[in-house]
Amino acid sequence: MTESMQDIMHPGANSGSDPDFPHAPEGWTRSDAERIAKEEGITLTDEHWGVIHDMQEFYDKHPEPHIHVRELNDALEEKYHINGGIKHLYQLFSGGPTVQGCRIAGLKLPIEGEDHS
């Protein structure tokens, strides 16, 4: 069986269950994201989906145990700077683009972003 470069670089990555979210964690579905968002009072728009996609891509490109909350926030700030950066993302994810965004995107919270309550 021939392996693609993606398979070699990211073994065990999502097998493409949703072509719009190729970097999604295994087992993550849009319906799960919609359910979590609804429970948290969010109606997902195209803009939300874009942020979810970008967060999943960031995680796919960085080794998960080493992702720090500051690193993810900086990446989001840079990506969405033209729209207002993190301040704008707080309008989309009132519970915080990192914590709430990770929950909806099916991602583990980055280091220093875990809720210990």
XYZ file of C-alpha atoms in Angstrom:
117
model
C 0.000 0.000 0.000
C 1.369 3.390 -0.984
C 1.578 6.060 1.697
C 1.222 9.751 0.956
C 3.593 12.332 2.413
C 0.733 13.401 4.718
C 0.466 9.809 6.029
C 4.206 9.697 6.663
C 4.422 13.125 8.316
C 1.207 12.749 10.351
C 0.562 9.056 11.009
C -2.875 8.394 12.403
C -4.191 11.779 11.291
C -7.845 12.073 10.368
C -8.630 9.752 7.502
C -10.602 12.448 5.728
C -14.056 11.829 7.162
C -14.882 15.480 6.432
C -13.016 16.933 3.448
C -13.670 20.496 4.662
C -11.809 19.716 7.903
C -8.812 17.583 6.885
C -6.939 18.410 10.113
C -9.780 17.470 12.457
C -8.948 15.097 15.290
C -10.033 11.510 14.823
C -13.670 11.015 15.758
C -14.570 14.732 15.560
C -17.705 15.588 13.602
C -19.494 18.785 12.677
C -22.570 17.541 14.495
C -20.524 17.174 17.708
C -19.274 20.742 17.252
C -22.804 22.023 16.640
C -24.104 20.215 19.741
C -21.341 21.624 21.975
C -21.774 25.111 20.528
C -25.538 24.975 21.083
C -25.005 23.878 24.706
C -22.760 26.929 25.104
C -25.219 29.318 23.456
C -23.398 29.689 20.137
C -24.866 29.366 16.660
C -21.969 28.455 14.397
C -21.512 30.701 11.368
C -19.083 30.401 8.460
C -16.715 32.600 10.451
C -16.808 30.206 13.424
C -16.150 27.262 11.105
C -13.146 29.094 9.665
C -11.647 29.558 13.130
C -12.340 25.904 13.980
C -10.598 24.828 10.770
C -7.599 27.064 11.514
C -7.290 25.787 15.093
C -7.402 22.176 13.926
C -4.763 22.931 11.300
C -2.538 24.599 13.928
C -2.769 21.506 16.157
C -2.043 19.226 13.214
C 1.155 21.143 12.431
C 2.436 21.335 16.029
C 3.105 18.447 18.411
C 0.166 18.535 20.831
C 1.975 18.013 24.144
C 4.031 21.124 23.460
C 1.322 23.613 22.469
C 1.129 26.510 24.909
C -1.892 28.762 25.254
C 0.237 31.808 24.423
C 1.490 30.177 21.219
C -2.063 29.407 20.065
C -3.290 32.896 21.011
C -0.400 34.488 19.107
C -1.182 32.399 16.020
C -4.873 33.347 16.193
C -3.998 37.019 16.758
C -1.776 37.003 13.680
C -4.263 35.117 11.498
C -7.240 37.312 12.456
C -5.403 40.612 12.990
C -7.147 42.291 10.054
C -10.536 41.506 11.661
C -9.531 42.703 15.125
C -7.489 39.738 16.336
C -8.238 38.066 19.649
C -10.728 40.796 20.617
C -12.787 39.920 17.552
C -12.538 36.197 18.315
C -13.953 36.855 21.796
C -17.064 38.168 20.022
C -17.373 34.801 18.273
C -16.383 32.650 21.262
C -17.476 34.527 24.389
C -16.034 31.762 26.570
C -12.626 32.471 25.045
C -11.350 31.582 21.609
C -8.774 29.213 23.070
C -10.798 27.327 25.689
C -14.226 27.400 24.070
C -12.786 27.147 20.562
C -10.763 24.056 21.485
C -13.816 22.396 23.045
C -15.910 22.963 19.922
C -13.051 21.981 17.584
C -12.493 18.721 19.491
C -8.988 19.711 20.577
C -7.165 19.181 23.860
C -6.650 22.418 25.773
C -3.124 23.768 25.401
C -0.745 23.882 28.352
C -1.760 26.623 30.817
C -5.240 26.592 29.320
C -6.702 23.714 31.294
C -9.670 24.363 33.553
C -8.753 22.917 36.968
C -12.091 23.716 38.616
